[in-house]
Tab-separated table of C-alpha atoms in Angstrom:
chain	number	residue	atom	x	y	z
R	1	MET	CA	0.000	0.000	0.000
R	2	ASP	CA	1.497	3.324	-1.099
R	3	ILE	CA	0.718	6.142	1.320
R	4	VAL	CA	1.154	9.911	0.975
R	5	VAL	CA	1.238	12.008	4.155
R	6	CYS	CA	0.632	15.761	3.988
R	7	ILE	CA	2.504	17.753	6.588
R	8	LYS	CA	2.648	21.484	7.301
R	9	TRP	CA	5.680	23.467	8.429
R	10	VAL	CA	4.279	25.834	11.070
R	11	PRO	CA	5.676	28.407	13.502
R	12	ASN	CA	6.327	26.924	16.921
R	13	THR	CA	3.282	28.202	18.787
R	14	THR	CA	5.083	28.081	22.112
R	15	THR	CA	7.321	30.948	20.998
R	16	VAL	CA	5.280	32.854	18.411
R	17	ASN	CA	4.250	36.453	19.103
R	18	ILE	CA	1.867	38.938	17.495
R	19	ASP	CA	2.756	42.393	16.204
R	20	GLN	CA	0.199	44.512	18.075
R	21	LYS	CA	0.289	47.291	15.459
R	22	THR	CA	-0.191	45.148	12.360
R	23	GLY	CA	-1.896	42.133	13.935
R	24	THR	CA	0.368	39.767	12.026
R	25	LEU	CA	2.570	36.938	13.218
R	26	ILE	CA	6.132	37.896	14.075
R	27	ARG	CA	7.962	35.126	12.222
R	28	SER	CA	11.443	36.597	12.433
R	29	GLY	CA	13.555	34.493	14.752
R	30	VAL	CA	10.674	32.083	15.402
R	31	PRO	CA	11.608	28.432	14.824
R	32	SER	CA	9.249	26.237	12.832
R	33	VAL	CA	8.195	22.653	13.438
R	34	ILE	CA	6.073	19.981	11.790
R	35	ASN	CA	2.454	20.658	12.723
R	36	PRO	CA	2.097	18.480	15.871
R	37	HIS	CA	-1.185	16.947	14.666
R	38	ASP	CA	0.512	15.840	11.429
R	39	MET	CA	2.944	13.779	13.487
R	40	HIS	CA	0.089	11.398	14.313
R	41	ALA	CA	-0.708	11.033	10.609
R	42	LEU	CA	2.962	10.273	9.958
R	43	GLU	CA	3.062	7.634	12.675
R	44	MET	CA	-0.157	6.011	11.457
R	45	ALA	CA	1.215	5.866	7.897
R	46	LEU	CA	4.509	4.334	8.994
R	47	ALA	CA	2.738	1.761	11.180
R	48	LEU	CA	0.477	0.752	8.267
R	49	ARG	CA	3.470	0.391	5.948
R	50	ASP	CA	5.380	-1.637	8.528
R	51	LYS	CA	2.426	-4.031	8.907
R	52	PHE	CA	1.068	-4.261	5.373
R	53	GLY	CA	4.040	-3.253	3.185
R	54	GLY	CA	4.291	-0.491	0.585
R	55	SER	CA	5.797	2.978	0.881
R	56	VAL	CA	5.292	6.302	2.655
R	57	THR	CA	5.901	9.658	0.969
R	58	ALA	CA	5.753	12.894	2.958
R	59	ILE	CA	4.744	16.025	1.056
R	60	THR	CA	4.449	19.671	1.995
R	61	MET	CA	3.812	22.976	0.231
R	62	ALA	CA	5.990	25.535	1.947
R	63	PRO	CA	9.035	27.810	1.693
R	64	PRO	CA	12.403	26.083	1.120
R	65	SER	CA	13.115	26.073	4.867
R	66	ALA	CA	10.477	23.330	5.231
R	67	ARG	CA	13.077	20.909	3.922
R	68	LEU	CA	14.079	20.530	7.576
R	69	GLY	CA	10.621	19.178	8.346
R	70	LEU	CA	10.830	16.683	5.500
R	71	GLU	CA	14.261	15.572	6.721
R	72	HIS	CA	12.607	14.895	10.086
R	73	ALA	CA	9.875	12.852	8.363
R	74	VAL	CA	12.481	10.812	6.475
R	75	GLY	CA	14.339	10.393	9.757
R	76	MET	CA	11.199	8.845	11.227
R	77	GLY	CA	11.162	6.340	8.386
R	78	CYS	CA	9.396	7.850	5.357
R	79	ASP	CA	10.709	6.359	2.124
R	80	LYS	CA	10.865	9.676	0.308
R	81	ALA	CA	9.571	13.248	0.480
R	82	VAL	CA	8.455	16.049	-1.818
R	83	LEU	CA	8.828	19.774	-1.181
R	84	VAL	CA	6.418	21.844	-3.290
R	85	THR	CA	7.788	25.354	-3.266
R	86	ASP	CA	7.543	28.416	-5.488
R	87	MET	CA	7.018	32.124	-4.920
R	88	ALA	CA	3.842	31.780	-7.006
R	89	TYR	CA	2.351	29.716	-4.152
R	90	ALA	CA	2.942	32.392	-1.471
R	91	GLY	CA	-0.127	33.755	0.330
R	92	ALA	CA	-2.318	30.751	-0.527
R	93	ASP	CA	-5.460	30.104	1.501
R	94	THR	CA	-6.701	26.566	2.058
R	95	LEU	CA	-8.455	26.407	-1.322
R	96	ALA	CA	-5.361	27.349	-3.320
R	97	THR	CA	-3.159	25.189	-1.082
R	98	SER	CA	-5.340	22.110	-1.455
R	99	TYR	CA	-5.544	22.662	-5.231
R	100	THR	CA	-1.765	22.831	-5.541
R	101	LEU	CA	-1.233	19.828	-3.266
R	102	ALA	CA	-3.845	17.820	-5.178
R	103	LYS	CA	-2.058	18.494	-8.459
R	104	ALA	CA	1.264	17.519	-6.886
R	105	ILE	CA	-0.133	14.330	-5.310
R	106	SER	CA	-1.645	13.384	-8.662
R	107	ARG	CA	1.941	12.933	-9.892
R	108	LEU	CA	2.560	10.302	-7.191
R	109	LYS	CA	1.464	6.688	-6.963
R	110	PHE	CA	-0.847	6.368	-3.950
R	111	ASP	CA	-3.544	4.190	-2.424
R	112	LEU	CA	-4.061	6.247	0.723
R	113	ILE	CA	-3.551	9.888	1.771
R	114	LEU	CA	-3.195	10.800	5.445
R	115	VAL	CA	-3.425	14.276	6.984
R	116	GLY	CA	-3.506	15.606	10.533
R	117	GLN	CA	-6.826	16.608	12.065
R	118	GLU	CA	-5.991	20.318	11.820
R	119	THR	CA	-3.052	22.694	12.049
R	120	VAL	CA	-2.010	24.645	15.108
R	121	ASP	CA	-1.498	27.897	13.175
R	122	SER	CA	-4.971	28.137	11.631
R	123	SER	CA	-7.148	25.226	12.874
R	124	THR	CA	-9.422	25.365	9.814
R	125	ALA	CA	-9.242	21.588	9.195
R	126	HIS	CA	-10.125	22.339	5.552
R	127	ILE	CA	-7.245	20.698	3.720
R	128	GLY	CA	-8.309	17.062	4.128
R	129	ALA	CA	-11.842	17.600	2.846
R	130	GLN	CA	-10.699	19.904	0.037
R	131	LEU	CA	-7.979	17.511	-1.106
R	132	ALA	CA	-10.438	14.624	-1.214
R	133	SER	CA	-12.825	16.790	-3.221
R	134	TRP	CA	-10.169	17.779	-5.774
R	135	LEU	CA	-9.065	14.138	-6.119
R	136	HIS	CA	-12.610	12.689	-6.097
R	137	ILE	CA	-11.849	10.137	-3.380
R	138	PRO	CA	-13.686	9.273	-0.104
R	139	TYR	CA	-12.671	11.082	3.096
R	140	LEU	CA	-12.986	10.214	6.795
R	141	TYR	CA	-11.829	12.351	9.722
R	142	TYR	CA	-11.155	11.748	13.467
R	143	VAL	CA	-9.635	8.372	12.511
R	144	VAL	CA	-8.201	6.400	15.423
R	145	ASP	CA	-7.478	3.033	13.802
R	146	ALA	CA	-7.196	1.501	10.340
R	147	LYS	CA	-6.031	-1.692	8.682
R	148	TYR	CA	-5.724	-2.945	5.135
R	149	LEU	CA	-8.193	-5.734	4.287
R	150	GLY	CA	-6.741	-6.633	0.891
R	151	ASP	CA	-8.412	-6.371	-2.519
R	152	GLY	CA	-8.161	-2.575	-2.405
R	153	LYS	CA	-10.276	-2.215	0.753
R	154	MET	CA	-9.608	-0.763	4.163
R	155	TRP	CA	-11.267	-0.993	7.576
R	156	VAL	CA	-11.368	2.359	9.375
R	157	LYS	CA	-12.492	3.314	12.878
R	158	ARG	CA	-13.203	6.900	13.798
R	159	MET	CA	-14.049	8.608	17.058
R	160	LEU	CA	-17.000	10.919	17.608
R	161	GLU	CA	-17.935	12.768	20.795
R	162	ASP	CA	-19.779	9.853	22.348
R	163	ALA	CA	-19.344	6.935	19.958
R	164	TYR	CA	-17.095	5.106	17.526
R	165	GLU	CA	-17.971	4.386	13.923
R	166	GLU	CA	-16.482	1.680	11.692
R	167	TYR	CA	-16.270	1.824	7.910
R	168	GLU	CA	-15.059	-0.319	5.041
R	169	LEU	CA	-13.572	1.950	2.393
R	170	ALA	CA	-12.528	1.300	-1.171
R	171	LEU	CA	-9.093	2.713	-1.917
R	172	PRO	CA	-7.836	5.221	-2.858
R	173	ALA	CA	-9.117	7.260	0.076
R	174	LEU	CA	-8.094	10.078	2.399
R	175	LEU	CA	-8.032	9.841	6.212
R	176	ALA	CA	-7.499	12.560	8.820
R	177	ALA	CA	-5.813	11.104	11.891
R	178	ALA	CA	-7.309	12.164	15.219
R	179	MET	CA	-5.139	14.345	17.420
R	180	HIS	CA	-3.365	12.751	20.409
R	181	LEU	CA	-3.725	9.410	18.616
R	182	THR	CA	-0.249	7.981	18.906
R	183	LYS	CA	3.216	8.524	20.269
R	184	PRO	CA	5.220	9.371	17.143
R	185	ARG	CA	8.411	7.378	16.807
R	186	ARG	CA	11.826	8.955	17.248
R	187	VAL	CA	14.085	10.013	14.395
R	188	LYS	CA	16.879	7.588	13.539
R	189	LEU	CA	20.161	9.056	12.319
R	190	SER	CA	20.567	6.177	9.845
R	191	HIS	CA	17.226	7.105	8.254
R	192	LYS	CA	17.974	10.825	8.219
R	193	MET	CA	21.319	10.250	6.505
R	194	ARG	CA	19.384	9.027	3.455
R	195	CYS	CA	18.466	12.683	2.763
R	196	LYS	CA	22.152	13.409	2.138
R	197	GLU	CA	23.310	10.100	0.707
R	198	GLU	CA	20.342	9.036	-1.438
R	199	GLY	CA	18.659	12.343	-2.284
R	200	VAL	CA	15.221	11.103	-1.225
R	201	ILE	CA	13.764	14.633	-1.036
R	202	GLU	CA	12.505	15.977	-4.363
R	203	VAL	CA	11.808	19.696	-4.899
R	204	TRP	CA	8.972	20.627	-7.228
R	205	ASN	CA	8.208	24.199	-8.318
R	206	ASN	CA	5.538	25.619	-10.608
R	207	LYS	CA	7.642	24.776	-13.633
R	208	THR	CA	7.348	21.158	-12.493
R	209	LEU	CA	3.586	21.295	-11.883
R	210	GLY	CA	2.711	23.710	-14.700
R	211	LEU	CA	-0.239	25.289	-12.895
R	212	GLU	CA	-2.044	28.444	-14.012
R	213	VAL	CA	-0.698	31.232	-11.760
R	214	ASN	CA	-4.165	32.741	-11.296
R	215	CYS	CA	-5.264	29.480	-9.590
R	216	VAL	CA	-2.477	29.293	-6.997
R	217	GLY	CA	-1.015	31.422	-4.219
R	218	LEU	CA	-2.609	34.739	-3.294
R	219	LYS	CA	-4.138	35.160	-6.757
R	220	GLY	CA	-5.970	31.858	-6.441
R	221	SER	CA	-7.223	32.525	-2.900
R	222	PRO	CA	-10.771	33.869	-2.444
R	223	THR	CA	-10.266	34.326	1.316
R	224	ILE	CA	-10.035	37.958	2.438
R	225	VAL	CA	-8.840	38.799	5.962
R	226	LYS	CA	-10.919	41.871	6.789
R	227	LYS	CA	-9.615	42.512	10.273
R	228	THR	CA	-7.281	40.990	12.828
R	229	SER	CA	-7.869	41.700	16.510
R	230	PHE	CA	-5.169	41.450	19.127
R	231	VAL	CA	-6.149	39.601	22.309
R	232	ALA	CA	-4.045	40.589	25.263
R	233	GLU	CA	-2.356	37.833	27.222
R	234	VAL	CA	-4.438	36.678	30.189
R	235	PRO	CA	-2.542	37.287	33.444
R	236	ARG	CA	-1.720	34.095	35.314
R	237	LYS	CA	-1.140	33.633	39.040
R	238	LYS	CA	1.363	30.859	38.340
R	239	ILE	CA	0.378	28.933	41.472
R	240	VAL	CA	1.410	25.283	41.504
R	241	CYS	CA	-0.510	22.670	43.484
R	242	GLN	CA	1.575	19.801	44.867
R	243	PRO	CA	-0.956	17.532	46.544
R	244	ARG	CA	-0.326	14.234	48.325
R	245	ASP	CA	-3.189	12.565	46.477
R	246	ILE	CA	-6.181	13.241	44.224
R	247	ASP	CA	-8.520	14.038	47.162
R	248	GLN	CA	-6.238	16.772	48.423
R	249	ALA	CA	-5.861	18.086	44.859
R	250	ALA	CA	-9.658	18.305	44.511
R	251	GLU	CA	-10.001	20.102	47.867
R	252	TRP	CA	-7.263	22.546	46.880
R	253	LEU	CA	-8.866	23.280	43.489
R	254	ILE	CA	-12.340	23.833	44.973
R	255	SER	CA	-10.981	26.164	47.639
R	256	ARG	CA	-9.175	28.259	44.999
R	257	LEU	CA	-12.347	28.488	42.849
R	258	VAL	CA	-14.394	29.575	45.893
R	259	GLU	CA	-11.719	32.058	46.929
R	260	ASP	CA	-11.722	33.669	43.463
R	261	GLY	CA	-15.530	33.801	43.268
R	262	PHE	CA	-15.953	31.241	40.474
R	263	LEU	CA	-17.761	28.731	42.706
R	264	LYS	CA	-20.205	29.060	45.602
R	265	ILE	CA	-20.750	26.248	48.114
C-alpha cells in the first residue's frame, strides 16, 4: 500500500508572538516545526506500511526552509519526500493550497492519503476535505485506527464525541488522523542520513507542476482577511498545586475556585 502524508511546516506556537500594530505573526527568529497533529498522521502511515508493506511519501507545500521538516519525516522512516515550493504559491489560503497539493499528489502513486486533524497555526481543518474533493476520493476524519483488508479495501475506525464508527472503504481514500492518537516514533540518524546520501527529497516548483498562476497562491485565494484583533495575554497567578493525592488536589482546586468567586458552596 502506497501512502502519501501531507505535513505542514508551522511556527512553533510556544514561541510565536503577534505584532500589536499590524496584527500579524512575528515570524522573524521564530523556529518552525512539523504541525504536531501531522505527526500522528505520519506515525499512522509508517505503522500501516510496517504491517502491510508499501511505501510512505511525505509532502508539503511551503518555503524552502520546510526541507528541515521533510528531513525529520524521512528520519522517522518515510521512504521519500516532496517539497512543493515556489514564490507563485505564497499567500495561498486553504483552497489554493489544497488545489496545488492535489495536483502535486496526482503525480505520485498512492492508495491512501493521510493528513492531521488540523493545524495549530490556523485550525481550519479544511485541507483534508478539500484535497479529497479535488481528487474525487472518499474522506474520513477523526480516525483512530485503520487496517488494510486486501483487494483494495480498508477498515477504518473513527471517534466521535460519544461513539465510535467503523467503515469499510474502497481505496484510494483520504483519512485525517485524530489528534493525540499515537506517540510518534523517534528520528533515527541512519534514516535521516538518506536525505544526504540518497537524495530522497525531491523539490517541485511551478515549472514542475505547470499550474495556471491565477489558480495558486494569493491570486488563487478567495479568502479575504478583513480585520485581525489582538487579544491581550491573560494574566496568570502561576500557582502550583503539589498535593499528596487526588482528594487533596480536589479540595485545593475547589478552595481556589471559591476564593476567586468562580464557585459558591
